XYZ file of C-alpha atoms in Angstrom:
585
model
C 66.230 150.774 99.915
C 68.157 147.979 101.612
C 69.932 148.959 104.817
C 73.477 147.766 105.488
C 73.797 146.166 108.914
C 76.318 144.049 110.800
C 75.627 140.335 110.903
C 75.139 138.613 114.265
C 78.193 136.771 115.567
C 76.429 133.400 115.422
C 75.523 133.886 111.753
C 79.089 134.934 110.973
C 80.401 131.734 112.571
C 77.870 129.613 110.680
C 78.915 131.212 107.388
C 82.524 130.399 108.266
C 81.462 126.850 109.143
C 80.074 126.483 105.624
C 83.551 127.239 104.238
C 85.756 125.476 106.749
C 83.594 122.619 108.091
C 81.831 121.264 105.039
C 81.601 117.733 106.518
C 82.708 115.788 109.630
C 86.072 114.990 108.028
C 86.851 118.710 107.795
C 86.127 119.158 111.500
C 88.332 116.162 112.276
C 91.175 117.657 110.247
C 91.011 120.945 112.163
C 90.956 119.224 115.549
C 93.841 116.917 114.688
C 95.914 119.860 113.502
C 95.182 121.703 116.766
C 96.413 118.661 118.707
C 99.642 118.520 116.729
C 100.201 122.254 117.146
C 99.785 121.692 120.894
C 102.758 119.332 120.893
C 100.761 116.132 121.336
C 102.619 112.801 121.250
C 99.509 110.624 121.563
C 96.164 111.366 119.887
C 92.936 109.377 120.141
C 89.898 109.805 117.882
C 86.394 108.473 118.531
C 83.696 108.665 115.877
C 80.056 107.632 115.680
C 77.712 107.829 112.733
C 80.558 108.686 110.358
C 81.507 111.600 112.634
C 78.139 113.367 112.380
C 76.770 111.949 115.658
C 80.029 112.044 117.606
C 83.514 113.314 116.894
C 85.940 113.326 119.803
C 89.661 114.095 119.662
C 91.792 113.698 122.786
C 95.488 114.498 123.074
C 98.324 114.760 125.582
C 99.467 118.182 124.385
C 100.362 121.189 126.514
C 96.703 122.029 127.143
C 94.739 125.284 127.411
C 94.713 127.434 130.519
C 91.491 128.188 132.402
C 91.550 131.847 131.411
C 91.910 130.974 127.707
C 89.170 128.339 127.377
C 86.372 130.769 126.555
C 88.638 132.644 124.152
C 89.446 129.372 122.388
C 85.828 129.281 121.172
C 85.910 132.895 119.968
C 86.324 133.639 116.276
C 89.770 134.766 115.076
C 91.341 134.100 118.460
C 94.606 132.147 118.241
C 97.913 131.646 120.011
C 99.769 130.881 116.784
C 100.198 134.271 115.122
C 100.011 137.857 116.277
C 101.650 139.994 113.564
C 101.775 140.273 109.788
C 105.310 138.893 109.908
C 103.982 135.765 111.638
C 101.352 135.362 108.908
C 104.016 135.551 106.214
C 106.057 132.666 107.647
C 103.576 130.299 109.248
C 105.133 127.213 110.798
C 102.012 125.860 112.553
C 99.229 123.859 110.919
C 96.461 126.104 112.238
C 96.544 129.895 112.440
C 93.201 131.395 111.360
C 91.387 130.989 114.679
C 88.159 129.940 112.945
C 87.837 126.198 113.429
C 86.595 125.815 117.021
C 84.231 128.769 116.750
C 82.831 127.448 113.490
C 82.344 123.917 114.811
C 80.766 125.212 118.027
C 78.235 127.257 116.034
C 76.797 124.166 114.301
C 77.059 121.480 116.999
C 77.002 120.678 120.688
C 80.651 121.013 121.637
C 82.499 120.403 124.887
C 86.092 121.561 125.333
C 88.007 120.111 128.294
C 91.646 120.813 128.998
C 94.365 120.696 131.605
C 97.768 122.283 131.268
C 100.758 120.127 132.111
C 101.708 122.187 135.152
C 98.121 122.616 136.384
C 96.484 120.636 139.198
C 92.977 120.793 137.755
C 91.193 120.534 134.429
C 88.421 122.846 133.287
C 85.595 122.435 130.803
C 83.451 124.744 128.713
C 80.497 123.828 126.492
C 78.759 125.431 123.539
C 75.324 124.528 122.176
C 74.837 125.907 118.711
C 77.177 128.780 119.515
C 75.796 129.599 122.981
C 78.735 129.264 125.375
C 78.334 127.999 128.962
C 80.251 128.945 132.086
C 83.505 127.222 132.995
C 83.256 124.073 135.113
C 85.903 121.981 136.871
C 86.485 118.606 135.233
C 88.488 115.393 135.541
C 91.046 115.149 132.776
C 94.674 114.195 132.332
C 97.180 116.674 130.933
C 96.083 117.646 127.445
C 92.860 118.519 125.684
C 89.660 116.813 124.558
C 87.179 118.263 122.101
C 83.868 116.396 121.968
C 81.467 117.286 119.162
C 77.896 115.906 119.128
C 75.242 116.201 116.419
C 77.131 118.199 113.827
C 74.788 120.566 111.901
C 71.864 119.882 114.264
C 70.826 123.550 113.965
C 71.491 123.946 110.242
C 69.253 121.313 108.603
C 69.975 122.567 105.088
C 73.662 121.842 105.593
C 72.943 118.484 107.220
C 70.978 117.384 104.156
C 74.171 117.593 102.111
C 75.881 114.938 104.224
C 76.170 111.536 102.557
C 75.661 108.097 104.062
C 77.401 107.127 107.279
C 79.866 104.897 105.414
C 80.740 107.691 102.979
C 81.290 110.259 105.727
C 83.389 107.782 107.670
C 85.481 107.070 104.566
C 86.318 110.797 104.334
C 87.223 110.871 108.041
C 89.380 107.779 107.584
C 91.248 109.461 104.715
C 91.894 112.607 106.792
C 93.133 110.469 109.679
C 95.564 108.593 107.393
C 96.938 111.830 105.934
C 97.687 113.236 109.368
C 99.172 109.935 110.513
C 101.457 109.848 107.460
C 102.654 113.377 108.152
C 103.626 112.663 111.772
C 105.107 109.185 112.321
C 106.601 110.478 115.573
C 103.089 110.689 117.062
C 100.914 107.755 118.173
C 97.355 107.692 116.794
C 94.228 105.658 117.509
C 90.875 105.691 115.711
C 87.593 104.122 116.791
C 84.339 104.213 114.833
C 81.093 103.123 116.461
C 83.200 101.688 119.326
C 85.220 99.498 116.982
C 88.980 99.941 116.654
C 89.986 100.905 113.096
C 93.615 102.088 113.333
C 96.319 102.038 115.984
C 99.709 103.477 115.109
C 102.562 103.543 117.559
C 105.383 106.037 117.114
C 107.382 104.809 114.105
C 110.056 105.637 111.591
C 108.686 107.359 108.453
C 109.048 104.265 106.274
C 107.345 102.103 108.887
C 104.412 104.519 109.126
C 104.012 104.570 105.345
C 103.906 100.758 105.303
C 101.445 100.724 108.195
C 99.085 103.126 106.435
C 99.407 102.076 102.780
C 100.470 98.469 103.220
C 103.641 96.493 102.651
C 102.773 96.038 98.979
C 103.136 99.764 98.385
C 106.468 100.009 100.184
C 107.817 96.927 98.407
C 106.969 98.457 95.015
C 108.353 101.925 95.786
C 111.762 103.563 95.780
C 113.049 106.213 98.191
C 113.587 109.863 97.344
C 115.697 112.154 99.508
C 117.207 115.224 97.850
C 118.326 118.617 99.125
C 118.904 121.805 97.160
C 118.999 125.515 98.029
C 116.965 125.278 101.198
C 114.573 122.660 99.777
C 114.216 119.013 100.692
C 112.086 116.325 99.054
C 111.806 112.979 100.796
C 109.498 109.992 100.825
C 108.623 107.098 98.538
C 107.567 107.039 94.891
C 105.889 103.983 93.434
C 107.511 102.100 90.586
C 105.662 102.543 87.284
C 104.864 98.829 87.117
C 102.918 99.202 90.376
C 100.788 102.120 89.154
C 97.073 102.077 89.950
C 93.803 102.640 88.178
C 92.915 105.587 90.435
C 94.617 108.460 92.281
C 93.930 106.861 95.657
C 97.529 106.708 96.864
C 98.928 110.142 96.074
C 100.048 112.094 99.122
C 101.991 115.369 99.040
C 102.915 117.290 102.173
C 104.457 120.739 102.462
C 106.044 121.366 105.860
C 103.888 118.582 107.296
C 100.643 119.863 105.775
C 98.749 117.715 103.261
C 98.155 119.815 100.155
C 96.630 119.606 96.709
C 98.906 121.818 94.677
C 98.875 122.241 90.905
C 102.610 122.930 90.715
C 103.551 119.743 92.564
C 100.944 117.675 90.714
C 102.212 118.862 87.325
C 105.853 118.213 88.252
C 104.989 114.657 89.282
C 102.941 114.008 86.140
C 105.888 115.130 84.037
C 108.315 112.961 85.999
C 106.160 109.898 85.313
C 104.980 110.700 81.780
C 107.881 108.890 80.116
C 107.434 105.647 82.040
C 103.722 105.362 82.820
C 100.887 103.968 80.752
C 98.316 106.642 79.911
C 95.426 105.119 81.904
C 97.416 104.437 85.088
C 98.231 106.673 88.043
C 101.402 106.629 90.131
C 101.403 106.140 93.880
C 103.621 108.258 96.117
C 104.086 109.734 99.575
C 106.276 112.827 99.357
C 107.292 115.480 101.843
C 108.493 118.926 100.795
C 110.378 120.909 103.409
C 110.812 124.600 102.661
C 111.361 127.864 104.499
C 107.843 128.948 105.606
C 108.588 132.410 104.217
C 108.785 130.883 100.709
C 105.279 129.441 100.722
C 101.897 131.078 101.381
C 99.442 128.774 103.167
C 96.827 131.509 103.681
C 95.188 130.861 100.307
C 91.954 129.067 101.253
C 90.054 128.623 104.541
C 90.633 124.858 104.461
C 94.415 125.443 104.151
C 94.702 122.575 101.643
C 96.053 124.876 98.937
C 99.375 126.685 98.997
C 101.143 129.187 96.799
C 104.913 129.042 96.370
C 106.864 132.277 96.079
C 108.998 130.697 93.316
C 106.779 128.025 91.802
C 109.101 127.391 88.839
C 112.014 126.520 91.126
C 109.822 124.154 93.166
C 108.494 122.528 90.000
C 111.964 121.880 88.589
C 113.331 120.629 91.903
C 110.521 118.099 92.386
C 110.481 117.066 88.717
C 114.223 116.376 88.560
C 114.359 114.680 91.974
C 111.587 112.215 91.106
C 112.884 111.725 87.548
C 116.302 110.772 88.904
C 114.735 108.306 91.315
C 112.687 106.690 88.541
C 115.684 106.564 86.187
C 117.290 103.791 88.191
C 119.059 100.984 86.368
C 117.528 97.562 85.928
C 120.048 96.301 88.451
C 118.309 98.214 91.210
C 114.917 97.217 89.854
C 115.837 93.545 89.790
C 116.880 93.656 93.428
C 113.609 95.443 94.219
C 111.549 92.866 92.317
C 113.337 89.970 93.953
C 112.801 91.438 97.407
C 109.145 92.019 96.592
C 108.492 88.470 95.396
C 110.346 87.057 98.379
C 108.411 89.265 100.783
C 111.622 90.824 102.112
C 112.421 94.533 102.576
C 113.535 96.106 99.303
C 117.148 97.190 98.973
C 119.331 98.543 96.229
C 122.751 97.593 94.954
C 125.774 99.726 95.862
C 126.002 103.056 94.005
C 127.767 102.766 90.684
C 126.961 99.077 90.138
C 126.761 98.563 86.416
C 126.884 95.565 84.130
C 128.211 96.599 80.746
C 128.808 94.242 77.819
C 129.386 95.024 74.118
C 126.627 93.959 71.764
C 127.045 90.471 70.361
C 129.563 89.156 72.926
C 128.663 85.710 74.278
C 128.664 85.175 78.047
C 131.612 83.376 79.665
C 131.049 79.681 80.191
C 131.945 80.011 83.873
C 128.971 82.271 84.464
C 126.591 79.719 82.985
C 128.213 77.050 85.099
C 127.398 79.045 88.218
C 123.753 79.291 87.198
C 123.063 75.961 85.574
C 125.596 73.743 87.284
C 126.454 74.498 90.873
C 123.381 76.730 91.303
C 120.915 74.106 90.079
C 122.517 71.384 92.175
C 122.407 73.552 95.288
C 118.775 74.388 94.642
C 117.953 70.709 94.262
C 119.748 69.836 97.503
C 118.061 72.517 99.588
C 114.732 72.855 97.813
C 115.353 76.588 97.852
C 116.438 79.228 95.361
C 119.907 79.826 93.990
C 122.725 80.153 96.542
C 124.080 83.529 97.521
C 127.403 82.525 95.935
C 125.980 83.655 92.591
C 126.515 87.294 93.531
C 128.514 87.807 90.334
C 125.458 87.156 88.154
C 124.142 90.266 86.356
C 120.818 91.655 87.519
C 118.819 90.180 84.626
C 120.884 87.024 84.509
C 121.634 85.063 81.335
C 119.390 83.998 78.481
C 117.887 80.516 78.393
C 115.632 80.677 75.341
C 113.248 82.733 73.228
C 109.501 82.148 73.617
C 107.062 82.639 70.701
C 109.481 85.046 69.078
C 108.324 87.650 71.639
C 109.958 86.973 74.988
C 113.425 86.221 76.329
C 113.506 83.705 79.144
C 116.514 84.273 81.381
C 117.722 83.072 84.745
C 119.239 85.247 87.429
C 120.105 84.594 91.058
C 116.459 85.036 92.107
C 114.785 82.813 89.522
C 113.163 83.339 86.134
C 113.236 86.644 84.233
C 110.812 87.219 81.334
C 111.634 90.086 78.959
C 109.397 91.610 76.278
C 111.976 91.904 73.494
C 110.342 94.660 71.425
C 109.365 96.791 74.429
C 112.835 96.558 75.988
C 114.709 97.335 72.770
C 112.355 100.223 72.041
C 113.231 101.837 75.391
C 116.970 101.314 74.821
C 116.884 102.994 71.402
C 114.640 105.774 72.710
C 117.017 106.625 75.567
C 119.989 106.675 73.167
C 118.163 109.107 70.881
C 117.273 111.344 73.824
C 120.883 111.508 75.001
C 122.118 112.373 71.521
C 119.507 115.086 70.993
C 120.257 116.569 74.413
C 123.885 116.802 73.285
C 122.857 118.971 70.274
C 121.923 116.608 67.456
C 121.418 112.964 66.672
C 124.263 111.197 64.869
C 123.461 110.460 61.211
C 124.271 107.268 59.297
C 124.627 107.964 55.535
C 122.962 105.310 53.405
C 125.118 103.661 50.754
C 122.050 103.375 48.541
C 119.429 106.101 49.120
C 115.886 104.919 49.741
C 113.496 106.500 47.230
C 109.745 106.589 47.750
C 106.711 108.302 46.245
C 105.552 111.231 48.337
C 102.671 113.652 48.464
C 103.480 117.219 47.491
C 102.987 118.357 51.078
C 105.577 115.800 52.229
C 108.078 117.074 49.665
C 107.424 120.658 50.740
C 107.871 119.733 54.412
C 111.201 118.031 53.672
C 112.483 121.058 51.775
C 111.260 123.627 54.314
C 112.613 121.817 57.370
C 115.924 120.392 56.212
C 117.765 121.792 59.255
C 115.259 120.311 61.695
C 115.558 116.957 59.954
C 119.363 117.168 60.176
C 119.104 117.874 63.912
C 117.249 114.612 64.424
C 119.601 112.650 62.165
C 117.919 112.704 58.742
C 118.971 113.758 55.289
C 115.956 113.752 52.962
C 116.148 115.270 49.484
C 113.471 116.015 46.922
C 113.949 114.183 43.605
C 110.786 115.545 42.022
C 107.510 117.167 43.143
C 106.286 113.668 44.071
C 109.391 111.742 45.119
C 111.800 111.869 48.061
C 115.127 110.185 48.678
C 116.319 109.294 52.177
C 120.111 109.641 52.121
C 120.793 109.471 55.839
C 119.009 108.218 58.964
C 119.839 108.320 62.677
C 122.693 105.894 63.309
C 120.708 104.154 66.035
C 117.917 103.503 63.496
C 120.025 102.256 60.580
C 118.152 98.930 60.466
C 114.695 100.548 60.298
C 112.558 100.861 57.169
C 113.921 104.246 56.068
C 110.915 105.121 53.909
C 108.277 104.442 56.545
C 110.412 106.116 59.205
C 110.792 109.247 57.057
C 107.042 109.379 56.372
C 106.187 109.286 60.090
C 108.738 111.984 60.948
C 107.534 114.258 58.135
C 103.930 113.760 59.271
C 104.871 114.800 62.798
C 106.621 117.968 61.577
C 103.791 118.748 59.192
C 101.123 118.470 61.905
C 102.847 120.215 64.784
C 105.562 122.376 63.239
C 109.307 122.077 63.622
C 109.638 124.157 66.782
C 106.957 122.222 68.672
C 108.370 118.905 67.529
C 111.811 119.768 68.924
C 110.500 121.241 72.178
C 107.015 120.194 73.275
C 106.725 116.922 71.353
C 110.345 115.832 71.382
C 109.679 112.691 73.414
C 106.699 111.684 71.252
C 108.781 112.039 68.094
C 111.715 110.069 69.474
C 109.350 107.385 70.727
C 107.883 107.039 67.228
C 111.372 106.782 65.758
C 112.491 104.191 68.311
C 109.472 102.016 67.637
C 110.535 101.663 63.987
C 113.850 100.033 64.768
C 112.997 97.971 67.835
C 113.282 94.211 67.440
C 110.037 92.961 65.934
C 108.015 89.991 67.117
C 108.897 86.617 65.603
C 112.487 87.620 64.850
C 114.743 84.813 66.006
C 117.599 85.916 68.255
C 120.688 83.942 69.115
C 121.824 83.537 72.708
C 124.589 86.181 72.318
C 122.023 88.667 70.940
C 119.620 87.995 73.787
C 122.357 88.413 76.386
C 123.527 91.614 74.697
C 119.987 92.993 74.993
C 119.882 92.093 78.701
C 123.183 93.876 79.313
C 121.964 96.993 77.493
C 118.797 97.002 79.576
C 120.885 96.964 82.738
C 122.850 99.989 81.537
C 119.821 101.982 80.336
C 117.804 104.363 82.479
C 114.065 103.706 82.807
C 114.402 100.397 80.986
C 111.856 98.799 83.300
C 109.090 100.344 81.154
C 108.640 100.795 77.430
C 107.980 104.224 75.908
C 104.251 103.721 76.489
C 104.580 102.857 80.172
C 104.164 99.086 79.932
C 106.623 96.857 81.834
C 109.500 95.448 79.799
C 110.367 92.570 82.139
C 109.071 90.564 85.069
C 110.762 88.531 87.774
C 109.337 85.192 88.918
C 111.151 83.848 91.949
C 112.043 80.209 92.496
C 109.695 80.262 95.496
C 106.812 81.305 93.234
C 107.658 78.543 90.772
C 107.766 76.057 93.645
C 104.225 77.099 94.610
C 103.002 76.508 91.069
C 104.228 72.921 91.219
C 103.368 72.453 94.928
C 106.970 71.614 95.782
C 107.622 71.176 99.482
C 103.972 70.432 100.318
């Protein structure tokens, strides 16, 4: 019979190392978090061999006293918590007291530290878990942890490490996450004696640009919302700048990088109405919450959290990001112009709106600004339009229609190209959503009902779900077991093919059921309906019609993308056009 016995301390630490320190990047994360918890303002990282040969983290934090150095390498020894109450409202990044002991058990580790008010530094070493005596050392105020030959005594674990470049890539990602979380701290990273990153203390936006590049910041919009003890801040990428991979998605909770299903789902929902299905949004977001409302003691790596009220967090994040993405085209045009010009993005004053009734031609004076004085000024200076054209709407005024598909317009920044069908589809879609949110969609009775042959199941669906159809603006009556008459359609869709529109709506109800259509698949249904009435390709539009569409885009939320996530318009600056024709060279 097997005998139960206690495991040796070294084996316990090595088991913990398998959970906490699965690769050099995990060890780097733990050491960086210790430095931040120690109040460091300047942190330096040296790596060799992707972090497996050498991993050294030095900081200028408050340091560790001589009497505590040996204890720092002991398992479950920490200065960060001492009671259950502390565990239930953790404000520090580290708290488990496992990291140093785990790393020391599978490497050759040297810990050197000097407290700020101490005259001398002291050092302690551990070789595969065997701890040496304390020794005096030369060191400035702060702490250095030097780790050599990670997993030298656990060859099975070492075999799981990837190539040097792969391991370094993971370390680089960890370093960037920590740097994003703390722009108030300076960071340096060297790999194989070559400088990789150097961040000075910066403002949050400056740090995000330094880490992710100016292109990300130029194609992102700020979020900063507060509610009931919660705050969400950071930058969310515009849908048009979405990526083919999830390589620029960063979420932090109280300064800790996390992968959380609640936050991820809220962000997916916020983007689902404006993002193409095979693209991924980019964002850097920071959630600030009372530590008592979130449990970070879920997994040894501390990368998962559990919110006490996950539904409230989900709704807060979803609505905050949705509101940011639902900016008018006016703000988007300013953003696009700033991006193409290489200048910092800015938004128009709150409440700026350009409204114009459908079919009204633009005043001649406005065209004179653009095509008279503006063109002359541009010719004189060789530059873009003068700033005097501040009264020009965000998307400018129509010039022409191209191939029956695009509107060409001019605004104060240059040329605007609009996908007519995609833009009109979004406008109609948003109108339908607003009406349905207000109870039901307005119906337009047809003077002459549209009759079409129908399958028996279609007739049955129309009869069984008359109330649902009325809610979404339809009146469809059965004339016989194989014929239906459309007597009313949504007012916004009065120009659509009523028969084809009715067939698609009945098919949706038939497949998914009325309740699911009105709740879970509401957006899909409305998108289908909007597509039926949007301006089709090759339809000739007059200048007043084109300008009316531009004005509606400016007044419609999320009009920068169609219902399928594709962009509806693009800005090409005068400077970009000049490059095409090599002007000024």
